Amino acid sequence: GVVVERARLAPIDLVAVLGAEQRILRLAAALLALRAGGDQTATPFGQQRGGERDRDLALEREGFFMVQTPQGNRLTRAGAFMMSPEGELVNADGYRVLDEGGAPIAVPPGTRSLGVGPDGTLSADGQPVGRVGVFEQPDRALLRHFGGTLFAADGAQPIADPLVRQGFLEESNVNPVLEIARMIEVQRAYELGQSFLDGEDQRIRAVITATTR
């Protein structure tokens, strides 16, 4: 009679395959977060430099300014502010800067001199007209980045003793070289994991083909 000999097949390491799939999913999620800018964000401070205008503000300690955007209130440490045609303090994007109570800050028409005290008190020609709000986010898990210099304001609370510096701006705390290196590292790890998974997929297909003949 005819003797049929079954092919000897290398065992499939299903644990390794499943582990690789999980690692790839995690790497893909990290890569997407980097590209979308929606990851949770740490906030080491940038260096401060002298600005050119009395509306330039910087925060000496922890905290954020708050601005009103069409998508809701947002936190920012970018303090390059200016006056709108309506006489309100706004940021470079035209979003209104808010006081500690979450209301826009208006400056009287014809103001010649604008002063900001260390506690954020805003004075027009020597007369107090409001206080620039400085807020903190107790739960850093809620501090999501929304692009540019804006962060989520969910749960933010006013700081009782802020330290505001007038005539200074905070520079970016992002190191472009390190950020590019980090993205390259994630991309390479993703490609390596995908290559491994493709190899295991081909191996499994070969086993299935051999066993179904």
PDB file of C-alpha atoms in Angstrom:
ATOM      1  CA  GLY A   1       0.000   0.000   0.000  1.00  0.00           C
ATOM      2  CA  VAL A   2       0.844   3.651  -0.186  1.00  0.00           C
ATOM      3  CA  VAL A   3       2.415   5.068   2.941  1.00  0.00           C
ATOM      4  CA  VAL A   4       1.605   8.704   3.635  1.00  0.00           C
ATOM      5  CA  GLU A   5       4.102  10.453   5.843  1.00  0.00           C
ATOM      6  CA  ARG A   6       2.921  13.599   7.559  1.00  0.00           C
ATOM      7  CA  ALA A   7       5.222  16.555   7.261  1.00  0.00           C
ATOM      8  CA  ARG A   8       7.016  17.532  10.422  1.00  0.00           C
ATOM      9  CA  LEU A   9       5.963  21.054  11.221  1.00  0.00           C
ATOM     10  CA  ALA A  10       7.706  23.433  13.584  1.00  0.00           C
ATOM     11  CA  PRO A  11       5.552  24.225  16.596  1.00  0.00           C
ATOM     12  CA  ILE A  12       3.759  27.548  16.568  1.00  0.00           C
ATOM     13  CA  ASP A  13       4.552  29.797  19.498  1.00  0.00           C
ATOM     14  CA  LEU A  14       1.077  31.245  19.974  1.00  0.00           C
ATOM     15  CA  VAL A  15       2.099  33.015  23.176  1.00  0.00           C
ATOM     16  CA  ALA A  16       4.811  34.880  21.280  1.00  0.00           C
ATOM     17  CA  VAL A  17       2.385  35.749  18.496  1.00  0.00           C
ATOM     18  CA  LEU A  18      -0.217  37.115  20.896  1.00  0.00           C
ATOM     19  CA  GLY A  19       2.434  38.987  22.840  1.00  0.00           C
ATOM     20  CA  ALA A  20       3.743  40.540  19.639  1.00  0.00           C
ATOM     21  CA  GLU A  21       0.242  41.612  18.645  1.00  0.00           C
ATOM     22  CA  GLN A  22      -0.246  43.341  21.988  1.00  0.00           C
ATOM     23  CA  ARG A  23       3.108  45.096  21.743  1.00  0.00           C
ATOM     24  CA  ILE A  24       2.322  46.260  18.227  1.00  0.00           C
ATOM     25  CA  LEU A  25      -1.038  47.639  19.326  1.00  0.00           C
ATOM     26  CA  ARG A  26       0.610  49.563  22.148  1.00  0.00           C
ATOM     27  CA  LEU A  27       3.293  50.912  19.825  1.00  0.00           C
ATOM     28  CA  ALA A  28       0.707  51.896  17.238  1.00  0.00           C
ATOM     29  CA  ALA A  29      -1.296  53.749  19.887  1.00  0.00           C
ATOM     30  CA  ALA A  30       1.831  55.587  21.036  1.00  0.00           C
ATOM     31  CA  LEU A  31       2.708  56.527  17.463  1.00  0.00           C
ATOM     32  CA  LEU A  32      -0.799  57.802  16.773  1.00  0.00           C
ATOM     33  CA  ALA A  33      -0.708  59.846  19.970  1.00  0.00           C
ATOM     34  CA  LEU A  34       2.565  61.435  18.908  1.00  0.00           C
ATOM     35  CA  ARG A  35       1.195  62.311  15.481  1.00  0.00           C
ATOM     36  CA  ALA A  36      -2.129  63.622  16.762  1.00  0.00           C
ATOM     37  CA  GLY A  37      -0.655  65.563  19.655  1.00  0.00           C
ATOM     38  CA  GLY A  38      -3.359  64.200  21.953  1.00  0.00           C
ATOM     39  CA  ASP A  39      -1.200  62.462  24.502  1.00  0.00           C
ATOM     40  CA  GLN A  40      -1.071  63.291  28.175  1.00  0.00           C
ATOM     41  CA  THR A  41       1.582  65.913  28.610  1.00  0.00           C
ATOM     42  CA  ALA A  42       4.219  66.724  31.163  1.00  0.00           C
ATOM     43  CA  THR A  43       4.962  70.406  31.547  1.00  0.00           C
ATOM     44  CA  PRO A  44       8.566  71.268  32.380  1.00  0.00           C
ATOM     45  CA  PHE A  45       8.921  75.026  32.101  1.00  0.00           C
ATOM     46  CA  GLY A  46      10.723  76.788  29.299  1.00  0.00           C
ATOM     47  CA  GLN A  47      13.322  79.482  29.852  1.00  0.00           C
ATOM     48  CA  GLN A  48      12.166  83.078  30.126  1.00  0.00           C
ATOM     49  CA  ARG A  49      13.418  85.983  28.089  1.00  0.00           C
ATOM     50  CA  GLY A  50      12.656  89.675  28.199  1.00  0.00           C
ATOM     51  CA  GLY A  51       9.747  90.683  25.973  1.00  0.00           C
ATOM     52  CA  GLU A  52       9.280  93.914  24.101  1.00  0.00           C
ATOM     53  CA  ARG A  53       5.816  94.917  25.346  1.00  0.00           C
ATOM     54  CA  ASP A  54       4.076  95.555  28.636  1.00  0.00           C
ATOM     55  CA  ARG A  55       1.461  92.979  27.627  1.00  0.00           C
ATOM     56  CA  ASP A  56       4.023  90.161  27.579  1.00  0.00           C
ATOM     57  CA  LEU A  57       3.529  87.973  30.647  1.00  0.00           C
ATOM     58  CA  ALA A  58       5.324  84.916  31.995  1.00  0.00           C
ATOM     59  CA  LEU A  59       4.670  82.642  34.962  1.00  0.00           C
ATOM     60  CA  GLU A  60       7.546  82.170  37.362  1.00  0.00           C
ATOM     61  CA  ARG A  61       6.109  79.059  38.980  1.00  0.00           C
ATOM     62  CA  GLU A  62       3.596  76.359  38.093  1.00  0.00           C
ATOM     63  CA  GLY A  63       0.288  77.369  36.582  1.00  0.00           C
ATOM     64  CA  PHE A  64      -1.413  78.430  33.384  1.00  0.00           C
ATOM     65  CA  PHE A  65      -3.258  81.357  31.936  1.00  0.00           C
ATOM     66  CA  MET A  66      -6.766  80.576  30.671  1.00  0.00           C
ATOM     67  CA  VAL A  67      -8.200  81.672  27.330  1.00  0.00           C
ATOM     68  CA  GLN A  68     -11.675  81.360  25.845  1.00  0.00           C
ATOM     69  CA  THR A  69     -11.792  79.481  22.530  1.00  0.00           C
ATOM     70  CA  PRO A  70     -14.748  78.435  20.330  1.00  0.00           C
ATOM     71  CA  GLN A  71     -14.187  74.871  21.592  1.00  0.00           C
ATOM     72  CA  GLY A  72     -14.225  75.910  25.246  1.00  0.00           C
ATOM     73  CA  ASN A  73     -11.753  77.290  27.760  1.00  0.00           C
ATOM     74  CA  ARG A  74      -8.141  76.228  27.365  1.00  0.00           C
ATOM     75  CA  LEU A  75      -4.994  76.537  29.465  1.00  0.00           C
ATOM     76  CA  THR A  76      -1.760  78.010  28.145  1.00  0.00           C
ATOM     77  CA  ARG A  77       1.589  79.288  29.393  1.00  0.00           C
ATOM     78  CA  ALA A  78       2.098  81.438  26.293  1.00  0.00           C
ATOM     79  CA  GLY A  79       1.723  84.996  27.539  1.00  0.00           C
ATOM     80  CA  ALA A  80       2.213  87.093  24.392  1.00  0.00           C
ATOM     81  CA  PHE A  81      -0.988  89.052  24.900  1.00  0.00           C
ATOM     82  CA  MET A  82      -2.412  92.125  23.168  1.00  0.00           C
ATOM     83  CA  MET A  83      -5.459  94.361  23.147  1.00  0.00           C
ATOM     84  CA  SER A  84      -8.409  93.584  20.886  1.00  0.00           C
ATOM     85  CA  PRO A  85     -10.363  96.330  19.071  1.00  0.00           C
ATOM     86  CA  GLU A  86     -13.026  95.858  21.761  1.00  0.00           C
ATOM     87  CA  GLY A  87     -10.510  96.686  24.483  1.00  0.00           C
ATOM     88  CA  GLU A  88     -10.143  93.138  25.808  1.00  0.00           C
ATOM     89  CA  LEU A  89      -6.932  91.308  26.603  1.00  0.00           C
ATOM     90  CA  VAL A  90      -6.444  88.507  24.049  1.00  0.00           C
ATOM     91  CA  ASN A  91      -3.714  86.094  22.974  1.00  0.00           C
ATOM     92  CA  ALA A  92      -2.027  85.868  19.571  1.00  0.00           C
ATOM     93  CA  ASP A  93      -4.962  83.839  18.192  1.00  0.00           C
ATOM     94  CA  GLY A  94      -7.498  86.442  19.315  1.00  0.00           C
ATOM     95  CA  TYR A  95      -8.831  84.286  22.174  1.00  0.00           C
ATOM     96  CA  ARG A  96      -9.896  86.326  25.201  1.00  0.00           C
ATOM     97  CA  VAL A  97      -7.750  86.030  28.318  1.00  0.00           C
ATOM     98  CA  LEU A  98      -9.846  85.233  31.406  1.00  0.00           C
ATOM     99  CA  ASP A  99      -9.632  86.469  34.974  1.00  0.00           C
ATOM    100  CA  GLU A 100      -9.642  84.238  38.046  1.00  0.00           C
ATOM    101  CA  GLY A 101     -13.437  84.017  37.859  1.00  0.00           C
ATOM    102  CA  GLY A 102     -13.427  82.934  34.203  1.00  0.00           C
ATOM    103  CA  ALA A 103     -14.562  86.293  32.771  1.00  0.00           C
ATOM    104  CA  PRO A 104     -12.879  88.319  29.977  1.00  0.00           C
ATOM    105  CA  ILE A 105     -10.594  91.176  31.035  1.00  0.00           C
ATOM    106  CA  ALA A 106     -11.497  94.615  29.680  1.00  0.00           C
ATOM    107  CA  VAL A 107      -9.194  97.635  29.695  1.00  0.00           C
ATOM    108  CA  PRO A 108     -10.711 101.166  29.634  1.00  0.00           C
ATOM    109  CA  PRO A 109     -10.413 103.015  26.303  1.00  0.00           C
ATOM    110  CA  GLY A 110      -7.534 105.453  26.080  1.00  0.00           C
ATOM    111  CA  THR A 111      -5.337 103.633  28.575  1.00  0.00           C
ATOM    112  CA  ARG A 112      -1.750 104.804  28.154  1.00  0.00           C
ATOM    113  CA  SER A 113       0.039 102.586  30.661  1.00  0.00           C
ATOM    114  CA  LEU A 114      -0.742  98.975  31.498  1.00  0.00           C
ATOM    115  CA  GLY A 115       0.731  97.369  34.599  1.00  0.00           C
ATOM    116  CA  VAL A 116       0.582  93.792  35.862  1.00  0.00           C
ATOM    117  CA  GLY A 117       1.558  92.972  39.436  1.00  0.00           C
ATOM    118  CA  PRO A 118       3.198  89.725  40.615  1.00  0.00           C
ATOM    119  CA  ASP A 119      -0.226  88.439  41.710  1.00  0.00           C
ATOM    120  CA  GLY A 120      -1.710  89.138  38.265  1.00  0.00           C
ATOM    121  CA  THR A 121      -3.480  92.378  39.218  1.00  0.00           C
ATOM    122  CA  LEU A 122      -3.981  94.435  36.051  1.00  0.00           C
ATOM    123  CA  SER A 123      -3.782  98.231  36.336  1.00  0.00           C
ATOM    124  CA  ALA A 124      -4.673 100.820  33.707  1.00  0.00           C
ATOM    125  CA  ASP A 125      -2.861 104.125  34.264  1.00  0.00           C
ATOM    126  CA  GLY A 126      -2.303 103.064  37.875  1.00  0.00           C
ATOM    127  CA  GLN A 127      -5.906 102.040  38.570  1.00  0.00           C
ATOM    128  CA  PRO A 128      -6.714  98.337  39.151  1.00  0.00           C
ATOM    129  CA  VAL A 129      -9.144  97.020  36.528  1.00  0.00           C
ATOM    130  CA  GLY A 130      -8.937  93.260  37.031  1.00  0.00           C
ATOM    131  CA  ARG A 131      -6.706  90.316  37.718  1.00  0.00           C
ATOM    132  CA  VAL A 132      -5.254  87.961  35.156  1.00  0.00           C
ATOM    133  CA  GLY A 133      -6.320  84.458  36.130  1.00  0.00           C
ATOM    134  CA  VAL A 134      -3.631  81.887  36.851  1.00  0.00           C
ATOM    135  CA  PHE A 135      -4.833  78.308  37.181  1.00  0.00           C
ATOM    136  CA  GLU A 136      -3.492  74.916  38.119  1.00  0.00           C
ATOM    137  CA  GLN A 137      -4.541  71.428  37.057  1.00  0.00           C
ATOM    138  CA  PRO A 138      -4.434  69.143  40.137  1.00  0.00           C
ATOM    139  CA  ASP A 139      -5.101  66.032  38.057  1.00  0.00           C
ATOM    140  CA  ARG A 140      -2.346  65.797  35.453  1.00  0.00           C
ATOM    141  CA  ALA A 141      -4.237  62.978  33.725  1.00  0.00           C
ATOM    142  CA  LEU A 142      -6.704  65.639  32.555  1.00  0.00           C
ATOM    143  CA  LEU A 143      -3.951  67.853  31.118  1.00  0.00           C
ATOM    144  CA  ARG A 144      -4.448  66.907  27.477  1.00  0.00           C
ATOM    145  CA  HIS A 145      -2.712  68.773  24.673  1.00  0.00           C
ATOM    146  CA  PHE A 146      -4.983  70.311  22.036  1.00  0.00           C
ATOM    147  CA  GLY A 147      -2.291  71.560  19.668  1.00  0.00           C
ATOM    148  CA  GLY A 148      -0.081  74.613  19.695  1.00  0.00           C
ATOM    149  CA  THR A 149       0.208  75.950  23.238  1.00  0.00           C
ATOM    150  CA  LEU A 150      -3.286  74.977  24.416  1.00  0.00           C
ATOM    151  CA  PHE A 151      -4.254  72.359  27.004  1.00  0.00           C
ATOM    152  CA  ALA A 152      -7.547  71.098  28.398  1.00  0.00           C
ATOM    153  CA  ALA A 153      -8.980  73.198  31.230  1.00  0.00           C
ATOM    154  CA  ASP A 154     -11.178  70.476  32.756  1.00  0.00           C
ATOM    155  CA  GLY A 155     -10.998  70.700  36.536  1.00  0.00           C
ATOM    156  CA  ALA A 156      -8.569  73.647  36.551  1.00  0.00           C
ATOM    157  CA  GLN A 157      -8.607  75.767  39.710  1.00  0.00           C
ATOM    158  CA  PRO A 158      -7.327  79.309  40.395  1.00  0.00           C
ATOM    159  CA  ILE A 159      -3.962  79.622  42.134  1.00  0.00           C
ATOM    160  CA  ALA A 160      -4.143  81.777  45.243  1.00  0.00           C
ATOM    161  CA  ASP A 161      -0.560  83.065  45.115  1.00  0.00           C
ATOM    162  CA  PRO A 162       0.714  83.118  41.516  1.00  0.00           C
ATOM    163  CA  LEU A 163       3.915  84.834  40.454  1.00  0.00           C
ATOM    164  CA  VAL A 164       3.460  86.757  37.194  1.00  0.00           C
ATOM    165  CA  ARG A 165       6.333  88.582  35.497  1.00  0.00           C
ATOM    166  CA  GLN A 166       5.449  91.473  33.233  1.00  0.00           C
ATOM    167  CA  GLY A 167       7.649  92.128  30.214  1.00  0.00           C
ATOM    168  CA  PHE A 168       8.845  88.520  29.946  1.00  0.00           C
ATOM    169  CA  LEU A 169       7.916  85.578  27.724  1.00  0.00           C
ATOM    170  CA  GLU A 170       8.430  81.876  28.263  1.00  0.00           C
ATOM    171  CA  GLU A 171      10.204  80.099  25.429  1.00  0.00           C
ATOM    172  CA  SER A 172       9.197  76.680  24.156  1.00  0.00           C
ATOM    173  CA  ASN A 173      10.153  73.743  26.364  1.00  0.00           C
ATOM    174  CA  VAL A 174      10.266  71.378  23.384  1.00  0.00           C
ATOM    175  CA  ASN A 175      13.631  70.097  22.180  1.00  0.00           C
ATOM    176  CA  PRO A 176      13.088  69.434  18.436  1.00  0.00           C
ATOM    177  CA  VAL A 177      16.045  67.044  18.186  1.00  0.00           C
ATOM    178  CA  LEU A 178      14.822  64.885  21.072  1.00  0.00           C
ATOM    179  CA  GLU A 179      11.251  64.869  19.759  1.00  0.00           C
ATOM    180  CA  ILE A 180      12.367  63.725  16.297  1.00  0.00           C
ATOM    181  CA  ALA A 181      14.595  61.049  17.835  1.00  0.00           C
ATOM    182  CA  ARG A 182      11.682  59.816  19.938  1.00  0.00           C
ATOM    183  CA  MET A 183       9.379  59.582  16.922  1.00  0.00           C
ATOM    184  CA  ILE A 184      12.045  57.695  14.953  1.00  0.00           C
ATOM    185  CA  GLU A 185      12.476  55.263  17.853  1.00  0.00           C
ATOM    186  CA  VAL A 186       8.744  54.578  18.034  1.00  0.00           C
ATOM    187  CA  GLN A 187       8.524  54.183  14.257  1.00  0.00           C
ATOM    188  CA  ARG A 188      11.392  51.672  14.207  1.00  0.00           C
ATOM    189  CA  ALA A 189       9.897  49.679  17.061  1.00  0.00           C
ATOM    190  CA  TYR A 190       6.571  49.590  15.240  1.00  0.00           C
ATOM    191  CA  GLU A 191       8.209  48.396  12.008  1.00  0.00           C
ATOM    192  CA  LEU A 192      10.168  45.706  13.869  1.00  0.00           C
ATOM    193  CA  GLY A 193       7.049  44.409  15.574  1.00  0.00           C
ATOM    194  CA  GLN A 194       5.104  44.478  12.320  1.00  0.00           C
ATOM    195  CA  SER A 195       7.859  42.528  10.563  1.00  0.00           C
ATOM    196  CA  PHE A 196       7.779  39.868  13.274  1.00  0.00           C
ATOM    197  CA  LEU A 197       4.010  39.600  13.081  1.00  0.00           C
ATOM    198  CA  ASP A 198       4.115  39.302   9.278  1.00  0.00           C
ATOM    199  CA  GLY A 199       6.620  36.447   9.583  1.00  0.00           C
ATOM    200  CA  GLU A 200       4.467  34.601  12.090  1.00  0.00           C
ATOM    201  CA  ASP A 201       1.410  35.162   9.898  1.00  0.00           C
ATOM    202  CA  GLN A 202       3.175  33.594   6.907  1.00  0.00           C
ATOM    203  CA  ARG A 203       4.289  30.692   9.054  1.00  0.00           C
ATOM    204  CA  ILE A 204       0.751  30.033  10.298  1.00  0.00           C
ATOM    205  CA  ARG A 205      -0.606  30.210   6.750  1.00  0.00           C
ATOM    206  CA  ALA A 206       1.996  27.667   5.633  1.00  0.00           C
ATOM    207  CA  VAL A 207       0.981  25.321   8.447  1.00  0.00           C
ATOM    208  CA  ILE A 208      -2.695  25.630   7.576  1.00  0.00           C
ATOM    209  CA  THR A 209      -1.993  25.012   3.897  1.00  0.00           C
ATOM    210  CA  ALA A 210       0.124  21.934   4.667  1.00  0.00           C
ATOM    211  CA  THR A 211      -2.405  20.415   7.052  1.00  0.00           C
ATOM    212  CA  THR A 212      -5.393  20.877   4.757  1.00  0.00           C
ATOM    213  CA  ARG A 213      -3.929  19.141   1.724  1.00  0.00           C
TER     214      ARG A 213
END
